[in-house]
Each structure stands twice: as structure tokens, then as C-alpha cells.
Coordinates of C-alpha atoms in Angstrom, one line a residue:
M1 CA 0.0 0.0 0.0
N2 CA 1.6 3.2 -1.1
L3 CA 0.9 5.5 1.8
S4 CA 3.9 7.6 1.2
F5 CA 2.2 10.7 2.4
L6 CA 1.6 9.1 5.9
N7 CA 5.0 9.9 7.1
R8 CA 5.0 8.2 10.4
T9 CA 4.5 4.6 11.2
L10 CA 2.4 3.0 14.0
P11 CA 3.2 -0.4 15.5
L12 CA 0.7 -2.9 14.2
A13 CA -0.1 -4.1 17.7
I14 CA -1.7 -0.8 18.5
T15 CA -4.2 -1.0 15.6
L16 CA -5.4 -4.5 16.1
I17 CA -8.5 -3.7 18.1
V18 CA -11.0 -6.2 19.3
L19 CA -14.4 -5.0 18.2
P20 CA -17.9 -6.3 18.1
Q21 CA -18.7 -8.7 15.3
A22 CA -20.3 -6.0 13.1
F23 CA -17.0 -4.2 12.9
A24 CA -14.0 -6.0 11.2
Q25 CA -10.9 -6.5 13.3
D26 CA -8.0 -6.1 10.9
L27 CA -6.3 -2.8 10.2
E28 CA -3.5 -3.4 7.7
T29 CA -0.6 -1.1 8.5
S30 CA 2.5 -3.4 8.3
N31 CA 3.3 -2.2 4.8
L32 CA 3.1 1.6 5.3
A33 CA 5.8 3.5 3.6
P34 CA 8.7 4.6 5.8
A35 CA 9.1 8.2 7.0
D36 CA 11.8 9.0 4.4
A37 CA 9.7 7.7 1.4
P38 CA 9.9 10.2 -1.5
Q39 CA 6.8 12.2 -2.2
S40 CA 5.1 11.2 -5.4
A41 CA 3.9 13.5 -8.1
L42 CA 0.4 12.3 -7.3
W43 CA 0.7 13.3 -3.6
Q44 CA 2.1 16.7 -4.5
K45 CA -1.0 17.2 -6.6
I46 CA -3.5 16.3 -3.9
Q47 CA -1.6 17.4 -0.8
P48 CA -3.2 20.8 -0.5
N49 CA -6.5 19.0 0.1
F50 CA -5.2 17.2 3.2
S51 CA -5.0 20.1 5.6
P52 CA -7.8 22.6 6.4
P53 CA -7.7 26.1 5.0
P54 CA -6.4 28.6 7.6
Q55 CA -9.8 29.9 8.5
W56 CA -10.9 26.4 9.5
A57 CA -7.7 25.1 11.1
G58 CA -8.1 24.2 14.7
K59 CA -11.9 24.8 14.7
F60 CA -14.0 21.9 16.1
G61 CA -17.5 23.4 16.1
D62 CA -20.0 22.0 18.6
Y63 CA -19.0 18.4 18.0
P64 CA -18.0 16.6 21.2
S65 CA -14.4 15.2 21.0
P66 CA -14.2 11.5 20.2
L67 CA -11.0 11.6 22.2
R68 CA -13.0 11.8 25.4
F69 CA -14.3 8.6 27.0
A70 CA -17.9 8.2 28.1
D71 CA -16.8 8.8 31.7
G72 CA -15.2 12.1 30.7
T73 CA -11.6 11.1 30.8
Q74 CA -9.3 12.2 28.0
V75 CA -7.5 10.0 25.4
K76 CA -3.8 10.8 25.6
T77 CA -2.0 7.8 24.1
P78 CA -2.5 5.3 21.3
A79 CA -3.3 2.7 24.0
D80 CA -6.0 5.0 25.3
W81 CA -7.4 5.3 21.8
K82 CA -7.5 1.5 21.4
R83 CA -9.9 1.4 24.3
R84 CA -11.9 4.5 23.3
R85 CA -12.2 3.2 19.7
A86 CA -13.7 0.0 21.0
E87 CA -16.1 2.0 23.2
I88 CA -17.3 4.0 20.2
A89 CA -17.7 0.9 18.1
S90 CA -19.7 -0.8 20.8
Q91 CA -21.9 2.2 21.3
W92 CA -22.8 2.5 17.7
E93 CA -23.4 -1.2 17.2
T94 CA -25.8 -1.1 20.1
L95 CA -27.6 1.9 18.4
L96 CA -27.5 0.6 14.9
G97 CA -28.2 -3.1 15.6
K98 CA -26.0 -6.1 15.3
W99 CA -25.1 -7.4 11.9
P100 CA -25.8 -10.9 10.8
P101 CA -22.6 -13.1 10.3
L102 CA -20.5 -11.8 7.4
I103 CA -20.5 -13.9 4.2
T104 CA -16.8 -14.5 4.1
K105 CA -16.8 -17.3 1.5
P106 CA -18.9 -15.8 -1.3
Q107 CA -20.4 -17.9 -4.0
V108 CA -20.3 -15.8 -7.2
E109 CA -22.2 -16.6 -10.4
I110 CA -20.9 -15.0 -13.6
L111 CA -24.0 -14.2 -15.6
D112 CA -22.3 -12.9 -18.7
T113 CA -18.9 -11.5 -19.9
Q114 CA -17.8 -8.9 -22.4
R115 CA -14.7 -7.1 -23.4
R116 CA -14.6 -3.3 -23.3
D117 CA -11.9 -0.7 -23.2
G118 CA -9.0 -3.0 -22.6
L119 CA -10.7 -4.9 -19.8
T120 CA -13.0 -7.7 -19.0
Q121 CA -16.5 -6.9 -17.6
H122 CA -18.4 -9.7 -15.8
R123 CA -22.0 -9.3 -14.7
I124 CA -22.1 -11.2 -11.5
R125 CA -24.6 -12.4 -8.9
F126 CA -23.8 -13.0 -5.2
A127 CA -25.4 -13.0 -1.8
W128 CA -25.0 -9.7 0.0
T129 CA -27.3 -10.4 2.9
P130 CA -28.3 -13.8 4.4
D131 CA -31.5 -13.9 2.3
Q132 CA -30.9 -11.6 -0.7
H133 CA -28.7 -11.8 -3.8
T134 CA -27.6 -8.8 -5.9
T135 CA -26.4 -8.3 -9.4
G136 CA -23.3 -6.2 -10.0
Y137 CA -20.5 -5.6 -12.5
L138 CA -16.9 -6.8 -11.9
L139 CA -14.4 -4.9 -14.1
I140 CA -10.9 -6.5 -14.5
P141 CA -8.1 -4.7 -16.4
D142 CA -5.8 -6.9 -18.5
G143 CA -2.7 -8.3 -16.6
D144 CA -1.6 -11.3 -14.6
H145 CA -0.7 -9.8 -11.3
P146 CA -2.8 -8.9 -8.2
R147 CA -3.8 -5.3 -8.2
P148 CA -5.7 -2.8 -6.0
A149 CA -9.4 -2.7 -6.2
V150 CA -12.3 -0.3 -5.4
L151 CA -15.9 -1.0 -4.6
T152 CA -18.4 1.5 -6.0
V153 CA -21.9 1.9 -4.5
F154 CA -25.0 3.7 -5.8
Y155 CA -28.7 3.5 -6.5
E156 CA -28.0 0.9 -9.2
P157 CA -24.8 -0.6 -10.5
E158 CA -25.0 0.6 -14.2
T159 CA -24.2 4.2 -13.6
A160 CA -20.7 3.5 -12.2
I161 CA -19.8 1.5 -15.3
G162 CA -20.7 4.4 -17.6
Q163 CA -24.4 3.8 -18.3
G164 CA -25.9 6.7 -16.4
K165 CA -25.3 10.4 -15.5
P166 CA -21.9 11.8 -16.3
N167 CA -19.1 12.0 -13.6
R168 CA -20.6 9.2 -11.6
D169 CA -18.9 6.5 -13.6
F170 CA -16.3 5.7 -10.9
A171 CA -16.0 2.0 -11.7
I172 CA -15.1 2.3 -15.3
Q173 CA -12.8 5.3 -14.8
L174 CA -10.9 3.5 -12.1
A175 CA -10.7 0.3 -14.1
K176 CA -9.1 2.3 -16.9
R177 CA -6.5 3.3 -14.4
G178 CA -5.6 -0.3 -13.5
F179 CA -8.0 -1.0 -10.6
V180 CA -10.2 -4.0 -10.4
T181 CA -13.7 -2.5 -9.6
L182 CA -17.0 -3.9 -8.4
S183 CA -20.1 -1.8 -9.0
I184 CA -23.2 -2.6 -6.8
G185 CA -26.4 -0.8 -6.2
T186 CA -29.9 -1.2 -4.7
S187 CA -31.7 -1.5 -8.1
E188 CA -34.9 -3.2 -6.8
A189 CA -35.2 -1.0 -3.7
S190 CA -34.6 2.1 -5.8
A191 CA -37.4 1.0 -8.2
T192 CA -39.8 0.7 -5.3
K193 CA -38.5 3.9 -3.6
T194 CA -37.5 2.0 -0.5
Y195 CA -33.9 2.5 -1.5
S196 CA -32.1 0.5 1.2
L197 CA -31.8 -3.0 2.8
Y198 CA -34.0 -4.1 5.6
Y199 CA -33.2 -7.0 7.9
P200 CA -34.8 -9.3 8.5
S201 CA -37.7 -7.6 6.7
I202 CA -39.0 -4.2 5.8
E203 CA -41.9 -4.8 8.1
D204 CA -39.7 -5.3 11.1
A205 CA -36.1 -4.3 10.6
N206 CA -33.8 -4.7 13.6
V207 CA -30.7 -3.2 12.0
A208 CA -30.7 0.4 10.8
P209 CA -31.0 0.3 7.0
L210 CA -27.9 2.4 6.4
S211 CA -25.9 0.0 8.6
M212 CA -27.3 -2.9 6.5
L213 CA -25.9 -1.2 3.4
A214 CA -22.6 -1.1 5.2
Y215 CA -22.9 -4.8 5.9
A216 CA -23.6 -5.5 2.2
A217 CA -20.5 -3.5 1.3
A218 CA -18.5 -5.6 3.7
N219 CA -19.7 -8.8 2.0
A220 CA -18.8 -7.2 -1.4
W221 CA -15.3 -6.7 0.0
Y222 CA -15.0 -10.4 0.4
V223 CA -16.1 -10.9 -3.2
L224 CA -13.3 -8.7 -4.4
A225 CA -10.8 -10.1 -1.9
D226 CA -11.5 -13.6 -3.2
R227 CA -10.5 -12.8 -6.7
P228 CA -7.0 -13.9 -7.8
E229 CA -6.6 -10.5 -9.6
V230 CA -7.0 -8.5 -6.4
D231 CA -4.6 -7.6 -3.6
S232 CA -6.9 -7.9 -0.6
N233 CA -4.8 -5.4 1.4
R234 CA -5.5 -2.7 -1.2
I235 CA -9.3 -2.4 -1.5
G236 CA -11.1 1.0 -1.2
I237 CA -14.7 2.2 -1.5
V238 CA -16.3 5.2 -3.2
G239 CA -19.8 6.5 -3.7
H240 CA -21.7 9.7 -4.5
S241 CA -24.7 11.2 -2.6
F242 CA -26.7 8.2 -1.5
G243 CA -23.6 6.2 -2.4
G244 CA -21.5 8.6 -0.4
K245 CA -23.5 7.8 2.7
W246 CA -23.2 4.1 1.9
A247 CA -19.5 4.3 1.3
M248 CA -19.0 6.3 4.5
F249 CA -20.8 3.9 6.7
G250 CA -19.2 0.9 4.9
S251 CA -15.7 2.1 5.4
C252 CA -16.2 3.4 9.0
L253 CA -17.9 0.2 10.2
F254 CA -15.7 -2.3 8.3
D255 CA -12.0 -2.0 8.9
K256 CA -10.9 -4.1 5.9
F257 CA -11.4 -1.2 3.5
A258 CA -8.0 0.3 3.3
C259 CA -9.3 3.8 2.4
A260 CA -12.4 5.6 1.2
A261 CA -13.7 8.5 -0.8
W262 CA -17.1 10.0 0.0
S263 CA -18.7 12.3 -2.5
D264 CA -21.0 14.9 -1.0
P265 CA -23.1 12.7 1.3
G266 CA -23.5 15.2 4.1
I267 CA -20.8 13.9 6.5
V268 CA -22.6 15.0 9.6
F269 CA -26.2 15.6 10.7
D270 CA -27.7 18.8 9.3
E271 CA -31.4 19.3 9.6
S272 CA -31.3 22.5 7.5
R273 CA -30.4 20.5 4.4
E274 CA -33.0 18.3 2.8
S275 CA -30.4 16.1 1.1
V276 CA -28.5 15.5 4.4
N277 CA -31.5 13.4 5.3
Y278 CA -30.3 10.7 7.7
W279 CA -33.7 11.0 9.4
E280 CA -35.5 9.2 6.5
P281 CA -36.6 5.6 7.1
W282 CA -34.2 4.2 4.6
Y283 CA -31.2 5.6 6.5
L284 CA -31.3 6.0 10.2
G285 CA -35.0 6.9 10.8
Y286 CA -36.5 3.5 10.1
H287 CA -40.0 2.9 11.5
P288 CA -42.7 0.5 10.3
K289 CA -44.9 1.7 7.4
P290 CA -46.7 3.9 6.7
W291 CA -43.5 6.0 6.5
R292 CA -43.3 9.7 7.3
K293 CA -43.7 12.1 4.4
R294 CA -40.3 12.6 2.8
G295 CA -38.6 15.9 3.5
L296 CA -37.3 18.2 6.3
I297 CA -38.2 17.5 9.9
T298 CA -41.1 19.7 11.1
D299 CA -43.5 19.6 14.0
S300 CA -46.2 18.0 11.7
N301 CA -43.7 15.7 10.1
P302 CA -41.2 14.7 12.8
A303 CA -38.3 12.3 12.6
R304 CA -39.0 8.8 14.0
G305 CA -37.0 5.7 14.8
L306 CA -33.3 5.8 15.8
Y307 CA -32.5 9.3 14.4
P308 CA -34.2 11.3 17.2
R309 CA -32.4 9.2 19.8
L310 CA -29.0 9.8 18.2
T311 CA -29.5 13.5 18.2
A312 CA -31.0 13.6 21.7
E313 CA -28.0 11.7 23.1
G314 CA -25.6 14.1 21.4
H315 CA -24.2 11.6 18.8
D316 CA -23.0 12.7 15.4
L317 CA -21.2 11.1 12.5
H318 CA -17.8 12.5 13.3
E319 CA -17.7 9.7 15.9
L320 CA -17.8 7.2 13.0
H321 CA -15.2 9.2 11.0
A322 CA -12.8 8.6 13.9
L323 CA -13.1 4.9 13.4
M324 CA -11.3 5.3 10.1
A325 CA -8.1 6.3 11.8
P326 CA -5.4 5.6 10.8
R327 CA -6.8 4.7 7.4
P328 CA -7.0 7.7 5.0
F329 CA -10.2 9.1 3.6
L330 CA -11.2 11.9 1.2
V331 CA -14.4 13.9 1.3
S332 CA -15.3 15.1 -2.2
G333 CA -17.5 18.0 -0.9
G334 CA -20.2 19.8 -2.8
S335 CA -23.3 21.7 -1.8
E336 CA -23.9 19.4 1.2
D337 CA -20.3 19.3 2.4
P338 CA -19.0 22.9 2.2
P339 CA -15.6 24.0 3.8
K340 CA -17.3 24.3 7.2
R341 CA -17.3 20.5 7.4
W342 CA -13.6 20.9 8.3
E343 CA -14.9 21.4 11.9
P344 CA -16.0 17.7 12.3
L345 CA -13.0 16.5 10.2
N346 CA -10.6 18.3 12.5
H347 CA -11.6 15.8 15.2
S348 CA -10.4 12.9 13.0
I349 CA -7.2 14.9 12.4
E350 CA -6.7 15.0 16.1
V351 CA -7.3 11.3 16.5
N352 CA -4.6 10.6 13.9
R353 CA -2.3 13.0 15.7
V354 CA -2.6 11.0 18.9
L355 CA -1.7 7.9 16.9
G356 CA 1.3 9.6 15.3
Y357 CA -0.1 10.2 11.8
Q358 CA -0.8 13.2 9.7
D359 CA -2.3 13.8 6.3
R360 CA -4.9 11.1 6.6
V361 CA -8.0 13.3 6.2
G362 CA -8.8 15.3 3.1
M363 CA -11.5 17.3 1.5
T364 CA -12.2 19.1 -1.8
N365 CA -15.0 21.5 -2.3
R366 CA -17.2 22.5 -5.2
P367 CA -20.3 24.6 -5.3
D368 CA -22.6 22.0 -6.8
H369 CA -23.8 18.6 -5.5
S370 CA -22.9 16.8 -8.7
P371 CA -19.3 15.6 -9.1
N372 CA -17.3 17.3 -11.9
D373 CA -14.1 16.4 -13.8
E374 CA -11.8 18.2 -11.3
S375 CA -13.3 16.7 -8.2
N376 CA -13.3 13.2 -9.7
E377 CA -9.7 13.6 -10.8
T378 CA -8.7 14.2 -7.2
I379 CA -10.7 11.0 -6.2
Y380 CA -8.9 9.0 -8.8
S381 CA -5.5 10.4 -7.8
F382 CA -6.2 9.7 -4.2
F383 CA -6.9 6.1 -4.9
E384 CA -3.9 5.8 -7.2
H385 CA -1.6 7.3 -4.6
V386 CA -2.9 5.4 -1.6
L387 CA -3.5 1.9 -3.1
K388 CA -1.0 1.4 -5.9
P389 CA 2.3 -0.1 -5.0
T390 CA 5.3 2.2 -4.6
P391 CA 7.5 1.8 -7.7
N392 CA 10.9 0.1 -7.0

């Protein structure tokens, strides 16, 4: 893993944290680049995005520090963080619901195969929950050596392979850059406007739907890791909007993703923004049907389910961001994630500082929600820099 911009190393023993089953237990840091590794041209290009602008440096907003234990004591050392991290993970698993067992030995059916753009595209089918299968696209560049991979997530899998709106074609663009990619999406749920995954049923879900999407992403990680063309230590995840929320929860709740890019999901709760809608039933506000009317929270249309409890107890998503440390992540911010989001991100920077790391948290900003050529180029450069092997 070419983490040459992470110019300090952390003993592996510190990062192997015993977590509840819903959270993977392996953080791969044994192959981090040494402190004297040369800076790549890619890193020089994206480096300005990995520190807050001066007006946001050192500002933490009203977000409680994840470096403070539930009993009020302060995290001061990596050993402290190991215990605090487990505490956060346990708290969130209790809130979100316990995952079913992961599907670690996937059975993958290849439905059809075609050649395109110097790569092989398989349409595949596999189980992503204990009782549901999904269809996605596996894109494999030519070559005979294991390579890095990226999972892409969205409303359906076709957009990411280039059959949808522009600048959301992450899977095909990354495959052209030498990554194995797997594109998945909630096609059937999107068609019925239920959008998410409900376990064990939509009538009586006992895991928050957004957490079940993260669970499905974890199972897709095993599909990629099982491929001979993939280096399982070098698998990332990316998504935009709905997919950005999915990618964020997937990477934060499942440690085997080596890195992540989240495109304008709304990285924290914000009840003034209709698209930062974690209160909806398909995210964190699940309740049995009939569902609340879609839209902003009002007195006549209140949030229900888990979401009001999360906000009443003072939780926010910066606590989950902290679970990424020391893995790097990039926020590709648009209208829902403006520069002010450096306030919650600064908390993750502080967690990495305790662990002895820097330059692990990045953000770009654009005025519009939709990705553009420039923002996507930073995403692709980020994955190339982080996941591709360092040249000899």
C-alpha cells in the first residue's frame, strides 16, 4: 500500500482492536511507507486538500471530541485510543443493531462476460445479505498480477460502469487506471422507492438500513478479496450522494477497507439541508410503514425511529469518521459538504495526531452537489496514490 504521504508509522499491535462482530478486526498497517519515502507527483498534486484552510484550522465546532471517554476522561496515548475506539464501536453497534454473520466465503455466479476498453467486464450475482442476492459488475483490467481494487456503490450498478449520469462512472474510470472494480447498487429497492436494505424484513427491521448497506459493502469486499486478480490489502470504496453515505458507513464500520472517498453525502447531521436526510426511514430513521412524508423535519412531520435518539443523546457522524483512523479518507465535498465541514473533520485529524499520523484526512470543495471532472480527478489520484504499490 503506497501510503507515502503518511510519514510516520504506527506499530501494528496498536491498531489490532477487538471490536464487536459488526466491525471488522483487521487494520493493515504493516506495509506503510517509511518516513523517508519520497513524495510522489500524485501526492504533490492532492496534498493541498489534506489540511484545512487557515480559516478552519483548529476549529472543532460544537461536536464533542471523540478523544473523550464516556466517563469524561481524555484519550492521551495510542493505547487509550484503542480502548476508546472499542467504546465508540460498541456504542454504535448497540444503536444501529447487530449485523448478521458476514458472508466470508462468497459464491459468485458469472451471468455474462464482455470485453470493453481493454478490460473484461463480468456481470455477476452473489449473496449480499443472508437472504438476498444482488447483481453487479466486476471490471478487471488486463494483466496477470494482483492489483488494487475499489468497490463503487450507488442506487444501481449501471451508472458506475458508464451507463448513467456523467461524472458518476467511478468503476469504469478507475478500471481504466488499472484497478479491479466492483459496482453494486440497490436496483430493486430504488425502483420501489424503499432505497435500502431491511433486515430481517421491511416490516420489522432490527438493523438500521444504512448499517445494513454497510454490511452489504463488507460482503462485497469479500467478493473482491476472493478474486486472484485482487490484492486484498488494497481495497477501497467510493460513492456519491446516497452512495456517499453508503461508502462512509461501509468504510467506517468495516476496517478491511484500506481507504475511502465519500462524494458529498453530508458527512454530519444537518437538519437544515433536505439532502442530508439521515432521518429518512431508509437511512437512520426506520420505522414500520406507513412511513413519514419525505422531507425536512417539522412539527407536523417529525423524525422517527433511531435518528431522534441519536441527536437527543448528542451523537453525530464525526464519531464514525474517527473509526477510520489511521486509514486515509477523502471527502469530495459539494453543496452538502462545504468547507465548514472541516470542523468535524478536524476531530479525525486530532485522533490521527494521537496515533502519530498526519495527512490522513482530506476534503475538496465545489459549489454543486454533482461531481465534476476536477473533483473526480482528485478522487482517482487519491486512490492511485494510496492503493497502488510504490515503484521500485
